[in-house]
């Protein structure tokens, strides 16, 4: 806006020979930027005003398109600033800009509204479409092909306008990277996400540069069309082969690290006699780590991919409590720790396990309950043996015919006395221990 207010041509047009940005175009970008900033805030007030600004962008682009379609002047083209330098449609943005503003405004309005049946996000699709059209316009300027950025008899879209739409498309995608399928794949830490991040930037930028170099050489008269196409095809093949090799190397490194981590995890699980599990209570599907048969004492041929199969090996007296704990974890999302017994298939013996579970939401929206199971049978047996030993000691201590007193040298006081000591000294235990 400063360019028109202070009459600075450098701020409204990149070069005197190129199309200039119209005031309404700059206003549309201001509305779109403000809407995206509010949408990133995630506060109630910000989320209330963000769609309003998106609607203003949509109305601005839609009104301009209607002006072109019906040869109608809505009085908005020179509402902010006069444009005496444009004899035809003064102050009016190009039809391409108007169409892109319609898509941009629609994307801002639909930013947090998915398609329920298709499970898709229309804002992401519109952002990708805006980015593709902006790239086409930028290539038109790069290659000097005016048909890609100018509509005959109408005004052209400016170079920095196309760049603004490209940046707006990127901002739309980054505003909700956790929702749309494209950005979820791009930002994921999976091999697919790594592959996308490695391939996509180079596969967009380098072919465009190679095409520009081929066209410059052909226009300079160094070679003809056939040779230029052959050079472009050969350079594209070389670049894509190199990019594929670099990406494969990165995937190989990531695969080795993941394999080492998996081996370390399996070793830790085996040493701790622990297994991981996850269940979908709605479908009954059950996923367990590879050492589940070892920890649970299952037979090698026994299938173990259904929740009812997991419940069936639990001791009858503990099944109801575990079922209720599963439902509570899924309903309240609280972490639960619980001990229960199972009946091992390999020895038909009862073993103790400790359960630690949490709930999470899966990629398809389903509530999943999962966690770890720890084999604590040896610890429970040791605890039982310790209790028996303590009970035996207590019985012998109290029933001994002699008076027995335990004295703590460091504290300088009696720790405990038996009944015969109370009778011998004539004081109760609390008095003697003082």
Tab-separated table of C-alpha atoms in Angstrom:
chain	number	residue	atom	x	y	z
A	1	UNK	CA	0.000	0.000	0.000
A	2	UNK	CA	2.931	2.336	0.585
A	3	UNK	CA	3.799	2.143	-3.109
A	4	UNK	CA	0.542	3.780	-4.149
A	5	UNK	CA	0.342	6.144	-1.174
A	6	UNK	CA	3.882	7.502	-1.632
A	7	UNK	CA	3.927	7.018	-5.440
A	8	UNK	CA	6.942	4.671	-5.402
A	9	UNK	CA	6.789	2.549	-8.593
A	10	UNK	CA	9.419	0.129	-7.271
A	11	UNK	CA	6.937	-1.116	-4.698
A	12	UNK	CA	4.125	-1.709	-7.196
A	13	UNK	CA	6.000	-3.186	-10.156
A	14	UNK	CA	9.168	-5.250	-10.360
A	15	UNK	CA	10.267	-3.661	-13.631
A	16	UNK	CA	8.870	-0.823	-15.767
A	17	UNK	CA	8.228	-3.262	-18.610
A	18	UNK	CA	6.240	-5.724	-16.510
A	19	UNK	CA	2.689	-5.676	-15.175
A	20	UNK	CA	2.121	-3.908	-11.865
A	21	UNK	CA	0.267	-5.179	-8.848
A	22	UNK	CA	-3.149	-3.576	-8.336
A	23	UNK	CA	-4.185	-2.055	-4.985
A	24	UNK	CA	-7.018	-4.563	-4.546
A	25	UNK	CA	-4.516	-7.384	-5.031
A	26	UNK	CA	-2.358	-6.040	-2.212
A	27	UNK	CA	-5.481	-5.661	-0.063
A	28	UNK	CA	-6.397	-9.288	-0.733
A	29	UNK	CA	-2.946	-10.431	0.368
A	30	UNK	CA	-3.250	-8.354	3.545
A	31	UNK	CA	-6.597	-9.999	4.364
A	32	UNK	CA	-5.207	-13.462	3.600
A	33	UNK	CA	-2.080	-12.915	5.694
A	34	UNK	CA	-4.085	-11.631	8.635
A	35	UNK	CA	-6.460	-14.588	8.378
A	36	UNK	CA	-3.568	-17.059	8.416
A	37	UNK	CA	-1.971	-15.335	11.403
A	38	UNK	CA	-5.230	-15.541	13.346
A	39	UNK	CA	-5.730	-19.166	12.322
A	40	UNK	CA	-2.308	-20.038	13.724
A	41	UNK	CA	-3.238	-18.455	17.048
A	42	UNK	CA	-5.756	-21.193	17.887
A	43	UNK	CA	-7.520	-18.960	20.421
A	44	UNK	CA	-11.310	-18.696	20.412
A	45	UNK	CA	-11.339	-15.053	19.337
A	46	UNK	CA	-8.701	-15.597	16.657
A	47	UNK	CA	-10.518	-18.581	15.195
A	48	UNK	CA	-13.721	-16.517	15.124
A	49	UNK	CA	-12.244	-13.686	13.049
A	50	UNK	CA	-9.994	-15.729	10.745
A	51	UNK	CA	-12.886	-17.029	8.559
A	52	UNK	CA	-14.288	-13.494	8.272
A	53	UNK	CA	-11.076	-12.268	6.682
A	54	UNK	CA	-11.040	-15.352	4.473
A	55	UNK	CA	-14.569	-14.498	3.382
A	56	UNK	CA	-13.405	-10.969	2.530
A	57	UNK	CA	-10.723	-12.451	0.244
A	58	UNK	CA	-13.342	-14.655	-1.417
A	59	UNK	CA	-15.713	-11.719	-1.934
A	60	UNK	CA	-12.940	-9.572	-3.401
A	61	UNK	CA	-11.963	-12.197	-5.953
A	62	UNK	CA	-15.551	-13.207	-6.701
A	63	UNK	CA	-16.692	-9.629	-7.291
A	64	UNK	CA	-13.814	-9.049	-9.710
A	65	UNK	CA	-14.670	-12.217	-11.650
A	66	UNK	CA	-18.276	-11.096	-11.895
A	67	UNK	CA	-17.107	-7.749	-13.249
A	68	UNK	CA	-15.282	-9.550	-16.055
A	69	UNK	CA	-18.088	-12.022	-16.777
A	70	UNK	CA	-20.892	-9.461	-16.989
A	71	UNK	CA	-18.930	-6.380	-18.150
A	72	UNK	CA	-19.966	-4.727	-14.909
A	73	UNK	CA	-18.216	-2.107	-12.812
A	74	UNK	CA	-18.857	-2.717	-9.114
A	75	UNK	CA	-16.927	0.393	-8.111
A	76	UNK	CA	-14.255	-1.528	-6.210
A	77	UNK	CA	-11.377	-1.312	-8.700
A	78	UNK	CA	-10.382	2.258	-7.851
A	79	UNK	CA	-11.939	2.387	-4.414
A	80	UNK	CA	-8.554	2.790	-2.696
A	81	UNK	CA	-6.417	4.487	-5.345
A	82	UNK	CA	-6.968	5.865	-8.840
A	83	UNK	CA	-5.208	4.114	-11.731
A	84	UNK	CA	-4.940	6.580	-14.667
A	85	UNK	CA	-2.171	4.546	-16.334
A	86	UNK	CA	-4.460	1.631	-17.241
A	87	UNK	CA	-6.811	2.685	-20.056
A	88	UNK	CA	-8.751	-0.581	-20.024
A	89	UNK	CA	-10.150	-1.805	-16.681
A	90	UNK	CA	-8.224	0.726	-14.541
A	91	UNK	CA	-7.317	-0.588	-11.074
A	92	UNK	CA	-8.763	-4.018	-11.756
A	93	UNK	CA	-6.694	-7.106	-11.021
A	94	UNK	CA	-6.297	-9.723	-13.760
A	95	UNK	CA	-8.831	-12.576	-14.149
A	96	UNK	CA	-6.127	-15.045	-13.093
A	97	UNK	CA	-5.558	-13.112	-9.857
A	98	UNK	CA	-9.302	-12.957	-9.204
A	99	UNK	CA	-9.643	-16.714	-9.714
A	100	UNK	CA	-6.723	-17.397	-7.403
A	101	UNK	CA	-8.235	-15.114	-4.758
A	102	UNK	CA	-11.509	-17.049	-4.982
A	103	UNK	CA	-9.607	-20.291	-4.346
A	104	UNK	CA	-7.500	-18.683	-1.606
A	105	UNK	CA	-10.541	-17.268	0.193
A	106	UNK	CA	-12.366	-20.602	-0.078
A	107	UNK	CA	-9.338	-22.397	1.350
A	108	UNK	CA	-9.222	-19.990	4.301
A	109	UNK	CA	-12.920	-20.527	4.989
A	110	UNK	CA	-12.504	-24.320	4.833
A	111	UNK	CA	-9.219	-24.445	6.737
A	112	UNK	CA	-10.686	-26.388	9.675
A	113	UNK	CA	-13.556	-28.085	7.845
A	114	UNK	CA	-12.841	-31.554	6.426
A	115	UNK	CA	-15.045	-33.465	4.009
A	116	UNK	CA	-16.686	-36.032	6.274
A	117	UNK	CA	-17.448	-38.690	3.696
A	118	UNK	CA	-14.236	-38.394	1.711
A	119	UNK	CA	-12.110	-37.814	4.840
A	120	UNK	CA	-10.230	-35.110	2.985
A	121	UNK	CA	-9.350	-31.485	3.559
A	122	UNK	CA	-10.498	-29.193	0.706
A	123	UNK	CA	-8.240	-26.390	1.955
A	124	UNK	CA	-5.173	-28.530	1.262
A	125	UNK	CA	-6.386	-29.388	-2.245
A	126	UNK	CA	-7.061	-25.706	-2.991
A	127	UNK	CA	-3.627	-24.740	-1.626
A	128	UNK	CA	-1.939	-27.276	-3.909
A	129	UNK	CA	-3.972	-25.994	-6.867
A	130	UNK	CA	-3.013	-22.382	-6.076
A	131	UNK	CA	0.620	-23.420	-5.850
A	132	UNK	CA	0.477	-25.241	-9.192
A	133	UNK	CA	-1.143	-22.278	-10.997
A	134	UNK	CA	1.319	-19.857	-9.400
A	135	UNK	CA	4.204	-22.030	-10.561
A	136	UNK	CA	2.778	-21.971	-14.086
A	137	UNK	CA	2.650	-18.165	-14.044
A	138	UNK	CA	6.194	-17.913	-12.658
A	139	UNK	CA	7.419	-20.261	-15.398
A	140	UNK	CA	5.720	-18.008	-17.916
A	141	UNK	CA	7.815	-15.092	-16.687
A	142	UNK	CA	10.956	-17.224	-16.457
A	143	UNK	CA	10.607	-18.570	-19.991
A	144	UNK	CA	9.178	-15.379	-21.486
A	145	UNK	CA	5.857	-17.017	-22.481
A	146	UNK	CA	3.260	-14.305	-21.911
A	147	UNK	CA	0.310	-16.596	-22.649
A	148	UNK	CA	0.952	-18.253	-19.252
A	149	UNK	CA	0.398	-15.060	-17.256
A	150	UNK	CA	-1.649	-12.782	-19.500
A	151	UNK	CA	-5.202	-13.137	-20.780
A	152	UNK	CA	-5.627	-11.398	-24.160
A	153	UNK	CA	-7.479	-8.031	-23.950
A	154	UNK	CA	-7.323	-8.189	-20.136
A	155	UNK	CA	-4.721	-7.119	-17.593
A	156	UNK	CA	-1.849	-9.460	-16.762
A	157	UNK	CA	-0.949	-10.951	-13.417
A	158	UNK	CA	2.178	-9.309	-12.019
A	159	UNK	CA	5.336	-11.261	-11.239
A	160	UNK	CA	5.301	-10.451	-7.527
A	161	UNK	CA	1.573	-11.205	-7.443
A	162	UNK	CA	2.288	-14.750	-8.647
A	163	UNK	CA	5.041	-15.013	-6.057
A	164	UNK	CA	2.608	-13.818	-3.386
A	165	UNK	CA	0.113	-16.537	-4.325
A	166	UNK	CA	2.875	-19.172	-4.211
A	167	UNK	CA	3.833	-18.029	-0.702
A	168	UNK	CA	0.164	-17.969	0.324
A	169	UNK	CA	-0.223	-21.566	-0.865
A	170	UNK	CA	2.807	-22.590	1.195
A	171	UNK	CA	1.429	-20.762	4.244
A	172	UNK	CA	-1.911	-22.545	3.843
A	173	UNK	CA	-0.204	-25.933	3.801
A	174	UNK	CA	1.911	-25.087	6.850
A	175	UNK	CA	-1.045	-23.657	8.798
A	176	UNK	CA	-2.437	-27.151	9.465
A	177	UNK	CA	0.358	-29.643	8.678
A	178	UNK	CA	-1.213	-32.282	10.904
A	179	UNK	CA	-4.509	-32.544	9.015
A	180	UNK	CA	-4.214	-32.925	5.239
A	181	UNK	CA	-2.900	-36.119	3.662
A	182	UNK	CA	-0.171	-34.328	1.685
A	183	UNK	CA	1.339	-32.411	4.610
A	184	UNK	CA	0.966	-35.324	7.027
A	185	UNK	CA	3.038	-37.391	4.626
A	186	UNK	CA	5.540	-34.579	4.062
A	187	UNK	CA	6.113	-33.922	7.770
A	188	UNK	CA	6.008	-37.519	9.008
A	189	UNK	CA	9.125	-39.191	10.380
A	190	UNK	CA	8.463	-42.357	8.393
A	191	UNK	CA	10.499	-43.469	5.352
A	192	UNK	CA	7.677	-42.121	3.164
A	193	UNK	CA	8.048	-38.679	4.726
A	194	UNK	CA	11.813	-38.771	4.278
A	195	UNK	CA	11.348	-39.774	0.637
A	196	UNK	CA	8.951	-36.884	-0.004
A	197	UNK	CA	11.223	-34.312	1.613
A	198	UNK	CA	14.212	-35.570	-0.350
A	199	UNK	CA	12.544	-35.822	-3.766
A	200	UNK	CA	9.919	-33.098	-3.981
A	201	UNK	CA	11.982	-29.869	-3.767
A	202	UNK	CA	14.589	-31.043	-6.260
A	203	UNK	CA	12.023	-32.531	-8.620
A	204	UNK	CA	10.283	-29.123	-8.836
A	205	UNK	CA	13.161	-26.639	-8.909
A	206	UNK	CA	15.834	-28.394	-10.978
A	207	UNK	CA	13.656	-29.319	-14.020
A	208	UNK	CA	12.457	-25.707	-14.186
A	209	UNK	CA	16.059	-24.462	-14.184
A	210	UNK	CA	17.110	-27.068	-16.760
A	211	UNK	CA	14.240	-26.023	-19.015
A	212	UNK	CA	15.271	-22.370	-18.690
A	213	UNK	CA	18.887	-23.176	-19.575
A	214	UNK	CA	17.798	-25.248	-22.575
A	215	UNK	CA	15.549	-22.439	-23.802
A	216	UNK	CA	18.266	-19.783	-23.368
A	217	UNK	CA	20.736	-21.851	-25.393
A	218	UNK	CA	18.189	-22.449	-28.138
A	219	UNK	CA	17.258	-18.766	-28.347
A	220	UNK	CA	20.964	-17.880	-28.483
A	221	UNK	CA	21.273	-20.003	-31.620
A	222	UNK	CA	23.622	-22.602	-30.138
A	223	UNK	CA	21.399	-25.500	-31.247
A	224	UNK	CA	17.995	-26.251	-32.723
A	225	UNK	CA	14.781	-27.499	-31.176
A	226	UNK	CA	15.634	-31.196	-31.555
A	227	UNK	CA	19.042	-30.861	-29.924
A	228	UNK	CA	17.570	-28.703	-27.157
A	229	UNK	CA	14.917	-31.304	-26.376
A	230	UNK	CA	17.547	-34.050	-26.349
A	231	UNK	CA	19.735	-32.030	-23.970
A	232	UNK	CA	16.782	-31.338	-21.675
A	233	UNK	CA	15.759	-35.003	-21.627
A	234	UNK	CA	19.325	-36.195	-20.960
A	235	UNK	CA	19.943	-33.655	-18.192
A	236	UNK	CA	16.589	-34.494	-16.578
A	237	UNK	CA	17.427	-38.212	-16.611
A	238	UNK	CA	20.860	-37.545	-15.077
A	239	UNK	CA	19.408	-35.294	-12.381
A	240	UNK	CA	16.554	-37.664	-11.478
A	241	UNK	CA	18.991	-40.595	-11.344
A	242	UNK	CA	21.299	-38.654	-9.025
A	243	UNK	CA	18.363	-37.544	-6.880
A	244	UNK	CA	17.109	-41.129	-6.667
A	245	UNK	CA	20.566	-42.367	-5.642
A	246	UNK	CA	20.900	-39.659	-2.964
A	247	UNK	CA	17.445	-40.447	-1.633
A	248	UNK	CA	18.176	-44.176	-1.613
A	249	UNK	CA	21.355	-43.489	0.368
A	250	UNK	CA	19.423	-41.429	2.906
A	251	UNK	CA	16.786	-44.151	3.203
A	252	UNK	CA	19.492	-46.774	3.644
A	253	UNK	CA	21.047	-44.806	6.501
A	254	UNK	CA	17.650	-44.296	8.107
A	255	UNK	CA	16.886	-47.981	7.645
A	256	UNK	CA	20.129	-49.017	9.351
A	257	UNK	CA	19.440	-46.707	12.283
A	258	UNK	CA	15.877	-48.001	12.568
A	259	UNK	CA	17.116	-51.605	12.415
A	260	UNK	CA	19.646	-50.921	15.166
A	261	UNK	CA	16.970	-49.271	17.284
A	262	UNK	CA	14.620	-52.209	16.706
A	263	UNK	CA	17.335	-54.671	17.697
A	264	UNK	CA	18.085	-52.630	20.812
A	265	UNK	CA	14.390	-52.495	21.675
A	266	UNK	CA	13.948	-56.243	21.158
A	267	UNK	CA	17.001	-56.952	23.301
A	268	UNK	CA	15.669	-54.667	26.038
A	269	UNK	CA	12.212	-56.246	25.873
A	270	UNK	CA	13.679	-59.744	26.057
A	271	UNK	CA	16.006	-58.871	28.944
A	272	UNK	CA	13.182	-57.192	30.894
A	273	UNK	CA	10.700	-59.946	29.960
A	274	UNK	CA	8.389	-57.246	28.653
A	275	UNK	CA	6.131	-56.920	25.572
A	276	UNK	CA	4.192	-54.126	23.876
A	277	UNK	CA	0.555	-54.312	22.837
A	278	UNK	CA	-2.205	-52.173	21.326
A	279	UNK	CA	-5.905	-52.920	20.926
A	280	UNK	CA	-8.835	-51.360	19.087
A	281	UNK	CA	-11.842	-51.902	21.330
A	282	UNK	CA	-14.293	-51.092	18.531
A	283	UNK	CA	-13.031	-53.730	16.075
A	284	UNK	CA	-11.352	-56.104	18.518
A	285	UNK	CA	-8.053	-55.969	16.614
A	286	UNK	CA	-4.929	-56.650	18.676
A	287	UNK	CA	-1.293	-55.908	17.807
A	288	UNK	CA	1.573	-57.240	19.914
A	289	UNK	CA	5.362	-57.181	19.768
A	290	UNK	CA	7.240	-60.142	18.332
A	291	UNK	CA	8.161	-61.555	21.756
A	292	UNK	CA	4.527	-61.878	22.907
A	293	UNK	CA	4.501	-65.684	22.621
A	294	UNK	CA	7.596	-65.895	24.819
A	295	UNK	CA	6.315	-63.527	27.515
A	296	UNK	CA	2.793	-64.970	27.622
A	297	UNK	CA	3.812	-68.602	27.244
A	298	UNK	CA	1.765	-69.082	24.058
A	299	UNK	CA	2.212	-72.056	21.772
A	300	UNK	CA	4.063	-71.186	18.523
A	301	UNK	CA	1.046	-72.148	16.432
A	302	UNK	CA	-1.449	-70.116	18.467
A	303	UNK	CA	-2.852	-67.015	16.667
A	304	UNK	CA	-2.870	-63.875	18.780
A	305	UNK	CA	-4.343	-60.949	16.843
A	306	UNK	CA	-7.764	-60.556	18.466
A	307	UNK	CA	-8.657	-58.926	21.770
A	308	UNK	CA	-10.796	-61.876	22.831
A	309	UNK	CA	-7.769	-64.131	22.439
A	310	UNK	CA	-5.871	-61.907	24.846
A	311	UNK	CA	-8.747	-61.928	27.363
A	312	UNK	CA	-9.019	-65.726	27.157
A	313	UNK	CA	-5.540	-66.352	28.608
A	314	UNK	CA	-6.224	-64.125	31.636
A	315	UNK	CA	-7.129	-65.919	34.853
A	316	UNK	CA	-10.903	-66.205	35.256
A	317	UNK	CA	-10.860	-64.235	38.510
A	318	UNK	CA	-9.095	-61.283	36.833
A	319	UNK	CA	-10.904	-61.077	33.466
A	320	UNK	CA	-13.684	-58.713	34.593
A	321	UNK	CA	-11.230	-56.310	36.238
A	322	UNK	CA	-9.034	-56.165	33.120
A	323	UNK	CA	-12.038	-55.637	30.830
A	324	UNK	CA	-13.215	-52.736	33.009
A	325	UNK	CA	-9.707	-51.257	33.062
A	326	UNK	CA	-9.579	-51.386	29.252
A	327	UNK	CA	-12.904	-49.557	28.969
A	328	UNK	CA	-11.881	-46.970	31.575
A	329	UNK	CA	-8.613	-46.237	29.789
A	330	UNK	CA	-10.396	-45.824	26.440
A	331	UNK	CA	-13.140	-43.659	27.963
A	332	UNK	CA	-11.134	-41.403	30.289
A	333	UNK	CA	-7.714	-41.574	28.646
A	334	UNK	CA	-6.091	-42.168	32.031
A	335	UNK	CA	-2.990	-44.283	32.508
A	336	UNK	CA	-3.683	-47.456	34.473
A	337	UNK	CA	-1.256	-49.813	36.221
A	338	UNK	CA	-2.586	-53.168	37.304
A	339	UNK	CA	-1.407	-56.651	38.254
A	340	UNK	CA	-3.214	-59.750	37.020
A	341	UNK	CA	-2.686	-63.427	36.400
A	342	UNK	CA	-2.577	-65.436	33.189
A	343	UNK	CA	-2.572	-69.154	32.485
A	344	UNK	CA	0.422	-70.053	30.320
A	345	UNK	CA	-0.311	-72.429	27.461
A	346	UNK	CA	3.144	-74.015	27.453
A	347	UNK	CA	3.251	-75.008	31.150
A	348	UNK	CA	-0.440	-74.575	32.185
A	349	UNK	CA	0.910	-72.681	35.192
A	350	UNK	CA	-0.372	-69.407	36.588
A	351	UNK	CA	1.946	-66.425	36.050
A	352	UNK	CA	1.743	-62.816	37.183
A	353	UNK	CA	1.942	-59.833	34.794
A	354	UNK	CA	1.930	-56.088	35.372
A	355	UNK	CA	-0.056	-53.986	32.937
A	356	UNK	CA	0.624	-50.329	32.088
A	357	UNK	CA	-1.787	-48.860	29.546
A	358	UNK	CA	-2.550	-45.527	27.867
A	359	UNK	CA	-5.045	-44.411	25.226
A	360	UNK	CA	-4.371	-42.598	21.974
A	361	UNK	CA	-6.267	-41.636	18.791
A	362	UNK	CA	-5.220	-43.523	15.655
A	363	UNK	CA	-4.759	-42.044	12.182
A	364	UNK	CA	-8.315	-43.082	11.248
A	365	UNK	CA	-9.805	-41.444	14.352
A	366	UNK	CA	-10.314	-44.681	16.285
A	367	UNK	CA	-9.485	-44.833	19.997
A	368	UNK	CA	-6.652	-47.263	20.649
A	369	UNK	CA	-5.556	-48.612	24.026
A	370	UNK	CA	-2.013	-49.868	24.347
A	371	UNK	CA	0.979	-50.161	26.586
A	372	UNK	CA	3.355	-52.765	27.945
A	373	UNK	CA	3.056	-56.051	29.819
A	374	UNK	CA	5.831	-56.944	32.246
A	375	UNK	CA	6.443	-60.492	33.491
A	376	UNK	CA	6.626	-60.088	37.278
A	377	UNK	CA	6.030	-63.725	38.221
A	378	UNK	CA	9.498	-64.130	39.765
A	379	UNK	CA	9.107	-60.871	41.695
A	380	UNK	CA	5.665	-61.928	43.000
A	381	UNK	CA	7.062	-65.286	44.083
A	382	UNK	CA	9.940	-63.559	45.872
A	383	UNK	CA	7.490	-61.200	47.567
A	384	UNK	CA	5.400	-64.180	48.677
A	385	UNK	CA	8.452	-66.011	49.968
A	386	UNK	CA	9.528	-62.878	51.835
A	387	UNK	CA	6.108	-62.539	53.458
A	388	UNK	CA	6.182	-66.201	54.532
A	389	UNK	CA	9.692	-65.721	55.942
A	390	UNK	CA	8.634	-62.594	57.819
A	391	UNK	CA	5.567	-64.359	59.224
A	392	UNK	CA	7.687	-67.320	60.347
A	393	UNK	CA	10.192	-64.996	61.987
A	394	UNK	CA	7.441	-63.048	63.731
A	395	UNK	CA	5.859	-66.226	65.053
A	396	UNK	CA	9.193	-67.520	66.418
A	397	UNK	CA	10.034	-64.065	67.831
A	398	UNK	CA	6.779	-63.732	69.746
A	399	UNK	CA	6.560	-67.346	70.909
A	400	UNK	CA	10.163	-67.610	72.147
A	401	UNK	CA	10.349	-68.503	75.904
A	402	UNK	CA	13.139	-65.963	76.398
A	403	UNK	CA	12.829	-62.204	76.541
A	404	UNK	CA	14.144	-60.822	73.235
A	405	UNK	CA	15.044	-57.210	72.664
A	406	UNK	CA	16.452	-55.687	69.433
A	407	UNK	CA	18.719	-52.700	70.040
A	408	UNK	CA	19.769	-50.130	67.349
A	409	UNK	CA	23.313	-49.027	68.190
A	410	UNK	CA	23.256	-46.013	65.844
A	411	UNK	CA	20.005	-44.642	67.206
A	412	UNK	CA	20.716	-45.717	70.803
A	413	UNK	CA	17.247	-47.165	71.352
A	414	UNK	CA	15.289	-50.410	71.316
A	415	UNK	CA	13.645	-51.287	68.011
A	416	UNK	CA	11.324	-54.112	69.084
A	417	UNK	CA	10.643	-56.454	71.994
A	418	UNK	CA	8.584	-59.609	72.352
A	419	UNK	CA	5.820	-60.443	74.843
A	420	UNK	CA	8.150	-62.186	77.325
A	421	UNK	CA	10.271	-59.023	77.487
A	422	UNK	CA	7.151	-57.017	78.351
A	423	UNK	CA	6.279	-59.434	81.163
A	424	UNK	CA	9.859	-59.548	82.431
A	425	UNK	CA	10.347	-55.776	82.684
A	426	UNK	CA	6.746	-54.828	83.376
A	427	UNK	CA	6.490	-52.258	80.598
A	428	UNK	CA	4.702	-52.298	77.281
A	429	UNK	CA	6.563	-52.150	73.958
A	430	UNK	CA	6.107	-48.446	73.369
A	431	UNK	CA	7.554	-47.584	76.778
A	432	UNK	CA	10.537	-49.899	76.377
A	433	UNK	CA	11.280	-48.536	72.873
A	434	UNK	CA	11.655	-44.943	74.128
